[in-house]
Short mmCIF file of C-alpha atoms and ligand atoms in Angstrom, two decimals:
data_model
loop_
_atom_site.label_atom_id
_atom_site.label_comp_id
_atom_site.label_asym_id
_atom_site.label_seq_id
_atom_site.Cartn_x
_atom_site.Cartn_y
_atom_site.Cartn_z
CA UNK Z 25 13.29 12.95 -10.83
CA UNK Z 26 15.17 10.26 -8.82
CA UNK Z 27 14.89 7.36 -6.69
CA UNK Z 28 14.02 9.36 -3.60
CA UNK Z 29 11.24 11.37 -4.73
CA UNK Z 30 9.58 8.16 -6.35
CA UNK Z 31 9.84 7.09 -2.50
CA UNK Z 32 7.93 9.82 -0.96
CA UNK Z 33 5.58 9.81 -3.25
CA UNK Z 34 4.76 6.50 -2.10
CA UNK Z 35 4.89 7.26 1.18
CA UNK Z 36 2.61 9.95 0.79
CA UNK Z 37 0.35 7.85 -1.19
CA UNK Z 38 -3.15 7.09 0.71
CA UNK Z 39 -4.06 4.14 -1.93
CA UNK Z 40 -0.50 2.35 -0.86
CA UNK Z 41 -2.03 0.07 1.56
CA UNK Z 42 -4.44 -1.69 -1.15
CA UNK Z 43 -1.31 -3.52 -2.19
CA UNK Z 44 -1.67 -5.92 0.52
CA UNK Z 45 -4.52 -6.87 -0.65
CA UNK Z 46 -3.27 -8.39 -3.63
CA UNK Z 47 -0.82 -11.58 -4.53
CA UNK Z 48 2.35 -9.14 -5.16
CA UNK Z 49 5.29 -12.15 -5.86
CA UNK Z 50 8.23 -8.91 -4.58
CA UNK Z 51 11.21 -10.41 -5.95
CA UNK Z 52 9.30 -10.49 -9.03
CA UNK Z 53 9.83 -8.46 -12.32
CA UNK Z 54 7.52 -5.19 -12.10
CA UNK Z 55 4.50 -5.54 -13.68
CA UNK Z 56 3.08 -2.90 -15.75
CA UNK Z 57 0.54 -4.64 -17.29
CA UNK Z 58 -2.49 -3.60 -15.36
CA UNK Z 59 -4.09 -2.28 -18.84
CA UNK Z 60 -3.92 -5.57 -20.01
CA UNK Z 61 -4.97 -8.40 -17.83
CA UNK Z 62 -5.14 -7.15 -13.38
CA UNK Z 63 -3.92 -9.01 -10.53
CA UNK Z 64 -5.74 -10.86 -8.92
CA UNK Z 65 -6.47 -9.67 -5.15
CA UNK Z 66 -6.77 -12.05 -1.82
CA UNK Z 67 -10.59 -11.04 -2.54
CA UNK Z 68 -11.13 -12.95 -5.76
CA UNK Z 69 -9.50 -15.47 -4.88
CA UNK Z 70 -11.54 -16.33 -1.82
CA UNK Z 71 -14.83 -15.48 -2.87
CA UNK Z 72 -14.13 -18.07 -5.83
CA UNK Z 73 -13.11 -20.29 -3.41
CA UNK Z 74 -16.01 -20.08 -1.78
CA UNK Z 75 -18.12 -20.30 -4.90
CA UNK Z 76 -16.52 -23.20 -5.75
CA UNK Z 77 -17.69 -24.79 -1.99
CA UNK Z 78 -21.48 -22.94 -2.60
CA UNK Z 79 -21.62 -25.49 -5.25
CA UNK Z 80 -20.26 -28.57 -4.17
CA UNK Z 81 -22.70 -27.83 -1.35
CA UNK Z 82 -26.15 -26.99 -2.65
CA UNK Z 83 -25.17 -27.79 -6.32
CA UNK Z 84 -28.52 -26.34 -8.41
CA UNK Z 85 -29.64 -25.02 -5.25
CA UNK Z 86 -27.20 -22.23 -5.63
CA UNK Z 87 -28.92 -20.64 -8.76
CA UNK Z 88 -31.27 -18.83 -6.13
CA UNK Z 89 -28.26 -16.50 -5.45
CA UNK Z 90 -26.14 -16.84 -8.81
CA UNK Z 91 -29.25 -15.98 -11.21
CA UNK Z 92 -29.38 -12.04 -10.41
CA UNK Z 93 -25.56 -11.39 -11.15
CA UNK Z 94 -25.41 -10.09 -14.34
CA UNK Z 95 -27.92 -7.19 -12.84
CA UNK Z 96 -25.86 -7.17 -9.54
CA UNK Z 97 -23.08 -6.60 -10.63
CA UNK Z 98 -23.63 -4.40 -13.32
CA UNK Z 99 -24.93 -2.07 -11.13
CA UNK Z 100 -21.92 -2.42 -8.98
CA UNK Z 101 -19.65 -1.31 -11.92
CA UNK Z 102 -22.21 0.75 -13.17
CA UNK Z 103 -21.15 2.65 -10.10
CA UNK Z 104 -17.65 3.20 -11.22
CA UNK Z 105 -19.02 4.70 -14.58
CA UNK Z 106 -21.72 7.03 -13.67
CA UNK Z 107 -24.73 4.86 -14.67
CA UNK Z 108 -27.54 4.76 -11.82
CA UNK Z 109 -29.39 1.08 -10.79
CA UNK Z 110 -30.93 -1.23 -14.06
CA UNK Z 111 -28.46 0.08 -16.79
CA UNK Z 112 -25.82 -2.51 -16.83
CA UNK Z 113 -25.43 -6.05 -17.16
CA UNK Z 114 -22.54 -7.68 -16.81
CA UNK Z 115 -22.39 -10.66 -19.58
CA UNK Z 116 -21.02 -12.02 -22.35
CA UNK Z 117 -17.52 -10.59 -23.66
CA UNK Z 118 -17.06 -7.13 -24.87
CA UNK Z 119 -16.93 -7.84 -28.44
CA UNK Z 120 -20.31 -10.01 -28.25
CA UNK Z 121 -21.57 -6.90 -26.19
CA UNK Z 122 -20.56 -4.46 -29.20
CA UNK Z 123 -22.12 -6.85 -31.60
CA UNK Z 124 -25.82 -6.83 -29.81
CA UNK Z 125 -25.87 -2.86 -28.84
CA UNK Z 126 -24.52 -1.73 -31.98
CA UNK Z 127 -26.83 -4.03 -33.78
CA UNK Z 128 -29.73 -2.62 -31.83
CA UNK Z 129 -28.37 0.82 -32.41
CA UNK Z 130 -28.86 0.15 -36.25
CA UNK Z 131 -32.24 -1.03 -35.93
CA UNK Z 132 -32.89 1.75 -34.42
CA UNK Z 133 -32.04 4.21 -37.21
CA UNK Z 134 -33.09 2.01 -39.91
CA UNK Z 135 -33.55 5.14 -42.33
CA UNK Z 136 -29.53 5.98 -42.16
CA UNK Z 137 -27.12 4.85 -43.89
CA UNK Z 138 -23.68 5.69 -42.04
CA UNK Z 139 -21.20 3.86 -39.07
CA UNK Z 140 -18.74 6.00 -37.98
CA UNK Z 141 -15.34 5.00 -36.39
CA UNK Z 142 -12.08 4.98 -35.33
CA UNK Z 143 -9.19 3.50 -38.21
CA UNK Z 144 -6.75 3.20 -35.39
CA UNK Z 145 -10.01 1.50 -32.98
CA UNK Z 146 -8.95 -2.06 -31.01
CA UNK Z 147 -9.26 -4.51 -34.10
CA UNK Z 148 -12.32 -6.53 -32.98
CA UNK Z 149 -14.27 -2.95 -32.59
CA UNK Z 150 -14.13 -2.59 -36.75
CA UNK Z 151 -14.44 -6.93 -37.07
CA UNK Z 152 -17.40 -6.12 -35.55
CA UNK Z 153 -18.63 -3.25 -37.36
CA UNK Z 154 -17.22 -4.04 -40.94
CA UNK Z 155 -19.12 -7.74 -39.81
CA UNK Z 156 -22.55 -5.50 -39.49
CA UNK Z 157 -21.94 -3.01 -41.89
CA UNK Z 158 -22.10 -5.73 -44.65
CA UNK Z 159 -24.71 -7.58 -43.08
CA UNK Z 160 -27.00 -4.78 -42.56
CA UNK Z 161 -26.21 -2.91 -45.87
CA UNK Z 162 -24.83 0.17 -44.20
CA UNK Z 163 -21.61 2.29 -44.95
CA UNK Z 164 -18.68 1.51 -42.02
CA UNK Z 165 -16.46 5.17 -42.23
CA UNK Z 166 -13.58 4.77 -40.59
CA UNK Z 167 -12.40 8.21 -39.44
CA UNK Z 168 -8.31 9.09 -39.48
CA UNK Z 169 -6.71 10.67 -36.98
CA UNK Z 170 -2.97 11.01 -35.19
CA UNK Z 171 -1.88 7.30 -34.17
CA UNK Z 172 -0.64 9.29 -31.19
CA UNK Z 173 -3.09 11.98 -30.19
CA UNK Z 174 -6.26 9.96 -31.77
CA UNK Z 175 -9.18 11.78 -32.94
CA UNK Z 176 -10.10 15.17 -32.77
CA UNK Z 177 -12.92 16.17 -31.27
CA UNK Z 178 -13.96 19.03 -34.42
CA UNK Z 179 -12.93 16.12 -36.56
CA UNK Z 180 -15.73 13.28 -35.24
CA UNK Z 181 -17.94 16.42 -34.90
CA UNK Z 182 -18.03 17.20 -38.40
CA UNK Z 183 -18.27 13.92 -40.12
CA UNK Z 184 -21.46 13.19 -38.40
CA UNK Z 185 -24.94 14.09 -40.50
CA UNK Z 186 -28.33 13.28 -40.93
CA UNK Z 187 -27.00 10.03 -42.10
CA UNK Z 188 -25.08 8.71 -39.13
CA UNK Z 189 -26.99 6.08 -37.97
CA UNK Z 190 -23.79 5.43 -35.04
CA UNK Z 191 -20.65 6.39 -33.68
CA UNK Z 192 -19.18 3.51 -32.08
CA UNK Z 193 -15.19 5.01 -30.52
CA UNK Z 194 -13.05 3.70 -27.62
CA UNK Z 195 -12.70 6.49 -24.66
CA UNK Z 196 -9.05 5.03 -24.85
CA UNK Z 197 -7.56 4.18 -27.56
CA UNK Z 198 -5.51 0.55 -26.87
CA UNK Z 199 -2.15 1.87 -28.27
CA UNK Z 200 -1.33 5.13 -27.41
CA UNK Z 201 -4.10 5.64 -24.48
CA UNK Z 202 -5.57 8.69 -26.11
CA UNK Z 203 -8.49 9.90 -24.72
CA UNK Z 204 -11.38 11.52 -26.59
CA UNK Z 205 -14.43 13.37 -25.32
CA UNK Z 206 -17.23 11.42 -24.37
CA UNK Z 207 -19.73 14.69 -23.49
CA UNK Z 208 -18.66 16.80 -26.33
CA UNK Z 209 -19.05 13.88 -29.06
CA UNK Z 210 -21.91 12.19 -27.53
CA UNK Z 211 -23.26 15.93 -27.76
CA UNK Z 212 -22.60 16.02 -31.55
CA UNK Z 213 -24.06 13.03 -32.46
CA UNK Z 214 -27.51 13.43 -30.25
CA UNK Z 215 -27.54 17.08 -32.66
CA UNK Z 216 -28.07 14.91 -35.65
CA UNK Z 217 -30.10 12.45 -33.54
CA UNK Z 218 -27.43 9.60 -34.10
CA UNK Z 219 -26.59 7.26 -31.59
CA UNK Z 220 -23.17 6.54 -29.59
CA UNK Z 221 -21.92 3.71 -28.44
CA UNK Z 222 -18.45 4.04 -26.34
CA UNK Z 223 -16.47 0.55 -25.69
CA UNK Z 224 -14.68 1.98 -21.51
CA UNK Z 225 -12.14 -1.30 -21.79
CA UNK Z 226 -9.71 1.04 -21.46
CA UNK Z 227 -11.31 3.43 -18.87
CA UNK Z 228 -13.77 1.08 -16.52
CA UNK Z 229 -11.99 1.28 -13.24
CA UNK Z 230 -9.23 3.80 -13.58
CA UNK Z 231 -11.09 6.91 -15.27
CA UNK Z 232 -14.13 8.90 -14.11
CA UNK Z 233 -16.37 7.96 -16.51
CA UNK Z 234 -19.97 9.84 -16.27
CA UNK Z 235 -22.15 7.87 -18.50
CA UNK Z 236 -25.38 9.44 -17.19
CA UNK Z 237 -24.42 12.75 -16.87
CA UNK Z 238 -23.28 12.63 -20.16
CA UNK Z 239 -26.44 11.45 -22.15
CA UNK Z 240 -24.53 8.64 -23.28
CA UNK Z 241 -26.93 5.66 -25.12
CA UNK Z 242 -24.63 2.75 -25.32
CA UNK Z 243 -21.24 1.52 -23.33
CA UNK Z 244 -19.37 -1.95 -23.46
CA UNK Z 245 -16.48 -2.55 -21.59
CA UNK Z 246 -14.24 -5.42 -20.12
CA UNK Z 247 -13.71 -6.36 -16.48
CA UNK Z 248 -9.90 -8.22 -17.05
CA UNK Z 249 -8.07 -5.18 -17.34
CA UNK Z 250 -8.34 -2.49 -14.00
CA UNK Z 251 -11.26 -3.73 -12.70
CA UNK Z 252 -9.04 -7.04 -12.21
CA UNK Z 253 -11.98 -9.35 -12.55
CA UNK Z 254 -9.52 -11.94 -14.05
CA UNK Z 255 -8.87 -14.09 -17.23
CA UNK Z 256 -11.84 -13.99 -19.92
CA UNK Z 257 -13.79 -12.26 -17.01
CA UNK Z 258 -17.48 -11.20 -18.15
CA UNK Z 259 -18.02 -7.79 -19.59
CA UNK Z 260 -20.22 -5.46 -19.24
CA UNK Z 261 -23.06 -3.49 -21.63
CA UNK Z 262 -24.72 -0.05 -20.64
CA UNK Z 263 -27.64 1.06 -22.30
CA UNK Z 264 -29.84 4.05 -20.90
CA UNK Z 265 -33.14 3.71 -19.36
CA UNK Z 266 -34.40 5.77 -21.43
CA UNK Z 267 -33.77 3.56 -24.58
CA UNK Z 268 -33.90 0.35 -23.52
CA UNK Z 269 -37.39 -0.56 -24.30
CA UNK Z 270 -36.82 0.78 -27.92
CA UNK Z 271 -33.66 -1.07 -28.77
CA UNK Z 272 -34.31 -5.03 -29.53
CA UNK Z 273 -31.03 -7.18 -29.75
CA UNK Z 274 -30.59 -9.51 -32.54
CA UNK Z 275 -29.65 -12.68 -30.00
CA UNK Z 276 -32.84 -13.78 -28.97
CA UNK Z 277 -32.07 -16.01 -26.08
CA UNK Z 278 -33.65 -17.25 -22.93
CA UNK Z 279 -32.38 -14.82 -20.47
CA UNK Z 280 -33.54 -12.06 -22.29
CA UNK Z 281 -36.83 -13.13 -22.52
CA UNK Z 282 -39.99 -11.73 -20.03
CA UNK Z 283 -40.84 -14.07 -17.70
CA UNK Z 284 -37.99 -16.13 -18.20
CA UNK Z 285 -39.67 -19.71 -16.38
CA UNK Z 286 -42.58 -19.60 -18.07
CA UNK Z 287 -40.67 -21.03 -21.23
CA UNK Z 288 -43.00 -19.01 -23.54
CA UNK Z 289 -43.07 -20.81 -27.12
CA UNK Z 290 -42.70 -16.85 -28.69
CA UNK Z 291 -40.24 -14.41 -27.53
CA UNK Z 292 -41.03 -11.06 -26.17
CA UNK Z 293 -37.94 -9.71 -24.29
CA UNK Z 294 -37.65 -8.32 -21.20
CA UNK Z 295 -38.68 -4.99 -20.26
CA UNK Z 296 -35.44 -3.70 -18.74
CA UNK Z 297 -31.69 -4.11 -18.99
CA UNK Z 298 -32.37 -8.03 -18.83
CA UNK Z 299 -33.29 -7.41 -22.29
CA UNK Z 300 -29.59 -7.68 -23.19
CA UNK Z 301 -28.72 -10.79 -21.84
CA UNK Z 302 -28.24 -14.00 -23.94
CA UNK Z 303 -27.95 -17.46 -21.93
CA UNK Z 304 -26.54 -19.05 -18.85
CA UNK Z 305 -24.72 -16.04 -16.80
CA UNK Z 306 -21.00 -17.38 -16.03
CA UNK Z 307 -20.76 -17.39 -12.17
CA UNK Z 308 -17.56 -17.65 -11.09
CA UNK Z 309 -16.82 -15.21 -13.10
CA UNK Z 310 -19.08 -12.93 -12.09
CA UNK Z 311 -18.45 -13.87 -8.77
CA UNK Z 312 -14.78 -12.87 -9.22
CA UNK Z 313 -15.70 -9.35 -11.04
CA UNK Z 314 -17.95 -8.32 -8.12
CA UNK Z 315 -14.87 -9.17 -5.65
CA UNK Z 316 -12.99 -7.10 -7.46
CA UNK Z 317 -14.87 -4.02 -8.10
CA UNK Z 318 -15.62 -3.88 -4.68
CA UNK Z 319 -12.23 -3.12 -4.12
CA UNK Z 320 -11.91 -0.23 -6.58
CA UNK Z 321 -14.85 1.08 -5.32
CA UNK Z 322 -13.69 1.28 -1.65
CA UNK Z 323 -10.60 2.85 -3.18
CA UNK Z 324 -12.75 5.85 -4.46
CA UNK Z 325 -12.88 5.54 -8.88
CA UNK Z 326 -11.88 9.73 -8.06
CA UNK Z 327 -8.62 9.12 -6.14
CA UNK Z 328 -7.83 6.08 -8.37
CA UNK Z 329 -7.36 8.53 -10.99
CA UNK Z 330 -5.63 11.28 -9.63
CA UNK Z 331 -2.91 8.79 -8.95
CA UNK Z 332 -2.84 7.36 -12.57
CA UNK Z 333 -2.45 10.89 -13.42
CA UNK Z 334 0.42 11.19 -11.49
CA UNK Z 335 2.15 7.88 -12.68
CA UNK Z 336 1.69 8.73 -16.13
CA UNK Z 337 3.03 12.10 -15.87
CA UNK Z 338 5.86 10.45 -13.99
CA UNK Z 339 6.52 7.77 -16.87
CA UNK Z 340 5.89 10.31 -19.38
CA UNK Z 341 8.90 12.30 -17.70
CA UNK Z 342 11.14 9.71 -17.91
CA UNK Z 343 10.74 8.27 -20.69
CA UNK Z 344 11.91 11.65 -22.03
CA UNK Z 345 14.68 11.70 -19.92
CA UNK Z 346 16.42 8.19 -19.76
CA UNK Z 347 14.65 6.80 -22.88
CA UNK Z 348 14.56 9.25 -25.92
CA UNK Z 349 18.02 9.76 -25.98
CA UNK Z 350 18.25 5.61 -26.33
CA UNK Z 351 16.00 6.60 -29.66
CA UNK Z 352 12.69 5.87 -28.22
CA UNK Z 353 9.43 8.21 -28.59
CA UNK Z 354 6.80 8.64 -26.19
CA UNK Z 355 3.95 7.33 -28.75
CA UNK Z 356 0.92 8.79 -25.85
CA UNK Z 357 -0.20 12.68 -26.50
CA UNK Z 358 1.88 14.96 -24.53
CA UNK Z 359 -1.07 16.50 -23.23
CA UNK Z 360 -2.32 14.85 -19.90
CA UNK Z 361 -6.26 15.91 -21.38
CA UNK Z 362 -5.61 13.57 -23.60
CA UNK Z 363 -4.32 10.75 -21.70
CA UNK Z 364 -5.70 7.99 -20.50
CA UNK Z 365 -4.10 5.50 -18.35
CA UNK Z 366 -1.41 3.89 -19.67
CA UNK Z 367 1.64 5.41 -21.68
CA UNK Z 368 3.07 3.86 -24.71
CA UNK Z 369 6.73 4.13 -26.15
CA UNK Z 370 7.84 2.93 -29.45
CA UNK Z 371 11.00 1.86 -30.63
CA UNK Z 372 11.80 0.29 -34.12
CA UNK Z 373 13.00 -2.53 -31.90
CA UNK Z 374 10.06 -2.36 -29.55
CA UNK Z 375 8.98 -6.45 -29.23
CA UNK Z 376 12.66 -7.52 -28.62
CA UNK Z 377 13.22 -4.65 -26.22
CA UNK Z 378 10.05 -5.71 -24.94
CA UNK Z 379 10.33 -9.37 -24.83
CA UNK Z 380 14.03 -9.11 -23.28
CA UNK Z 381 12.41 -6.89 -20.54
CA UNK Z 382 10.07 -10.26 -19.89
CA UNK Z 383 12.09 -12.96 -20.45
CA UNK Z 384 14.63 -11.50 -18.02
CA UNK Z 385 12.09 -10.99 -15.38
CA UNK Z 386 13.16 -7.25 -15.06
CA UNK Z 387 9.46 -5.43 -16.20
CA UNK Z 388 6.10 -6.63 -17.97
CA UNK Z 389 4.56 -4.46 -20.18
CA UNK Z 390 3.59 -5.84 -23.75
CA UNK Z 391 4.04 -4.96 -27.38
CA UNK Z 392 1.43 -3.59 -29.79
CA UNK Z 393 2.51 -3.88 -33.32
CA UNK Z 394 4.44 -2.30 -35.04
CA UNK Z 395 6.77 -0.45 -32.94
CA UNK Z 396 5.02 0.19 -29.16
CA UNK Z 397 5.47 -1.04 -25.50
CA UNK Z 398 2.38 -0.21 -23.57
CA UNK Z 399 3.08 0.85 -19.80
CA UNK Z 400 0.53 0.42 -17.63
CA UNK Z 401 0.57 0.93 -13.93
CA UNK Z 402 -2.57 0.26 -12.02
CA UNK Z 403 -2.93 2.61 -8.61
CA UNK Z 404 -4.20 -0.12 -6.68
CA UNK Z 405 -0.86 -1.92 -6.50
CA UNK Z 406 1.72 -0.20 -8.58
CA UNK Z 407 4.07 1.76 -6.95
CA UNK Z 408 6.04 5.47 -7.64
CA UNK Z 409 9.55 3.29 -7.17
CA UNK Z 410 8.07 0.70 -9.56
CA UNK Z 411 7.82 3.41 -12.03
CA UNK Z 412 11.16 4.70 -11.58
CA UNK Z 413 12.77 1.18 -11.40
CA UNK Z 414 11.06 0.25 -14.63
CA UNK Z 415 12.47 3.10 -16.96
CA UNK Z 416 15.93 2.38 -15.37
CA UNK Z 417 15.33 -1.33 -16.24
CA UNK Z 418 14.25 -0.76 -19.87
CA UNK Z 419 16.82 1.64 -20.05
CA UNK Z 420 19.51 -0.74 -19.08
CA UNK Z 421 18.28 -3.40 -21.59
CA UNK Z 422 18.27 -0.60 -24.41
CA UNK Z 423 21.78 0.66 -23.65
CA UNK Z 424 23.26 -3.36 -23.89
CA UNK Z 425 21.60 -3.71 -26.65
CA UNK Z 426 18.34 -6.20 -28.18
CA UNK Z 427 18.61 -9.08 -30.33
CA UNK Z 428 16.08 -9.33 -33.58
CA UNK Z 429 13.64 -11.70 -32.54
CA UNK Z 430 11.15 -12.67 -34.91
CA UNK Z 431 8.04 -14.28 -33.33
CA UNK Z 432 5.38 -12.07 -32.36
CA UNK Z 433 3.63 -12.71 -28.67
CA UNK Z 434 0.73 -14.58 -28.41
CA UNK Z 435 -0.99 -13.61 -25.70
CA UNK Z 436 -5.11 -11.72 -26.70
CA UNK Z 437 -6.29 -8.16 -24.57
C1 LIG G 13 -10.70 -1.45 -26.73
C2 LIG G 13 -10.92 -2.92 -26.64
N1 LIG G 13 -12.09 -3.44 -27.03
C3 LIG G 13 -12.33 -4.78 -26.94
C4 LIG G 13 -11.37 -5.63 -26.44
C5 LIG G 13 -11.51 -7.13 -26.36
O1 LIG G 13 -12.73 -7.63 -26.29
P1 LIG G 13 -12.95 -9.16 -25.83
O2 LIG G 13 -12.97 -9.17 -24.36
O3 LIG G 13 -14.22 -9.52 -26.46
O4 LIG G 13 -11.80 -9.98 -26.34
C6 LIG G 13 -10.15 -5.12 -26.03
C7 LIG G 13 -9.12 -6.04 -25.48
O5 LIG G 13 -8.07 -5.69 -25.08
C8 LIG G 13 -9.92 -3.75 -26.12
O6 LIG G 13 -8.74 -3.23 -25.75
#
């Protein structure tokens, strides 16, 4: 692999003109840190803009078009999932999301006694379960598997039983961007007539995801990372039609009650998907997610991804090349099945390697403790050469040599 083919590639690339269409400073280190927090595109920033003049203008006259969001655009990123029309709401953040659906999963199975999950899952994912475990008297088992290659399928498989009242997993794990199998586990856990609940931060916007298809029950996700909806951006909660009027969510707040205006002195929640939804949606937000998932899906979720594919294999080639003999690992699964889509290296001095790459404006990517930079390129405005250019970069800094720095980073996703 050198310089040239990276070029071709991106001449070849049909998704190459979606750059334009977002604030890309050029002289700028190379940001690989789509997996983490998106650009922001022209898109967002004007339709904020013009949210912003909506309500100097009409002021509360502008709830008439701001009070059907969460439903709006959940069905907007409910197309870039696989969900069909009145399954997703976009609200909230993604760890209040996990809290309500996996509390209404447990509810649901009262009689059983057993959470399943994943050890190595993002942190607030077992907060958030240990946090209901104890308060609803159930069992949190938190399943071991390869830091690198995550879970295997047989494994999740076979620790489910009549007791499993959930199993709550990431598609993606948030270190090493393992990917597990939504059908075949969801399919395991419907056999013992246990629930699943799958948090898609990691997926939403740059994997196929086919939640109906796949009989899944419950989804949570985040719209900061690929689907670029911007800083603390809502997230989003899927539950199928099918279950919705079953499942009752322990935050019983105004938006999620029927008949909303009538101010009803006893709650009875909605019917539908609304059901899910606490208080006051948060509208420029919203506004800003539905900007930017309209971009992803006039880029196609399908063609997205078989360009990811092809910059991870690309960055998974070089780091074998350039970096291992500097003494890094790849710290992703070999296997592009298992992949999802971002690829992680570790080094024992990963966060000053890391933070040199950033404070020298050369590449952003960020550090997960203890020992691994994430790399994530996002196909709507990363580039082949960007890829290239980056292992060269980190390979450069490697080869001079990091200082120890002590302090950890600060910044959260
Ligand atoms: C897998 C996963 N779940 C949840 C979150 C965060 O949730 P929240 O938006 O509530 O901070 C992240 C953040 O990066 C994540 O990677």
């Amino acid at each position: 692999m050198d310089r040239y083919i990276a070029q071709r590639l991106d001449l070849a690339d049909t998704l190459a003109p979606f750059r334009s269409q977002f604030n890309v400073e050029e002289s700028g280190p190379i940001y690989l840190d789509g997996n983490s927090l998106g650009r922001p595109s022209t898109a967002v920033t004007e339709r904020l803009a013009d949210a912003v003049r909506d309500w100097s203008e009409n002021l509360v006259g502008g709830w008439a078009r701001w009070i059907d969001l969460p439903a709006a655009v959940g069905d907007r990123i409910g197309r870039l999932i696989g969900a069909s029309s009145g399954q997703v709401v976009v609200c909230d953040s993604t760890t209040v999301n996990l809290y309500k659906l996996a509390a209404s999963a447990l509810a649901a199975r009262a009689d059983r006694q057993v959470i399943l999950a994943d050890a190595h899952d993002f942190p607030t994912d077992r907060y958030v379960l240990q946090g209901l475990a104890e308060s609803a008297g159930r069992e949190l088992r938190l399943l071991e598997g390869s830091v690198v290659d995550g879970l295997d399928t047989d494994v999740v498989a076979g620790a489910i039983d009549a007791q499993t009242a959930l199993v709550c997993l990431s598609h993606v794990n948030f270190r090493s961007g393992a990917r597990l199998d939504i059908a075949a586990i969801t399919e395991a856990a419907h056999r013992h007539g246990a629930l699943v609940l799958w948090d898609l931060c990691h997926s939403a916007g740059a994997l196929p995801v086919a939640l109906d298809d796949d009989g899944v029950d419950l989804a949570v996700g985040c719209t900061y990372k690929y689907l670029n909806g911007g800083p603390g951006s809502p997230a989003f909660a899927y539950v199928r039609r099918g279950l919705q009027a079953e499942l009752r969510q322990p935050i019983w707040g105004w938006f999620g009650q029927h008949d909303q205006f009538s101010m009803a002195s006893i709650y009875q929640p909605d019917g539908g998907m609304s059901r899910f939804l606490t208080g006051t949606p948060p509208v420029l937000g919203l506004l800003g997610v539905d900007a930017a998932a309209e971009i992803l899906e006039s880029a196609g979720i399908r063609a997205l991804w078989a360009k990811s594919e092809r910059c991870t294999e690309m960055l998974v080639d070089l780091v074998r090349a350039r970096l291992e003999p500097l003494g890094a690992t790849l710290a992703s699964p070999s296997d592009p099945e298992r992949r999802g889509a971002h690829v992680s290296v570790a080094h024992a001095q990963a966060w000053p390697w890391c933070n040199a790459l950033i404070e020298r404006r050369m590449v952003v990517g960020d550090f997960r403790p203890p020992d691994v930079i994430r790399l994530g390129p996002a196909p709507l405005y990363s580039r082949f050469v960007d890829i290239f250019d980056a292992v060269e970069r980190m390979a450069e800094v490697l080869k001079a040599g990091v200082d120890d720095v002590r302090d950890r980073p600060k910044s959260p996703e």
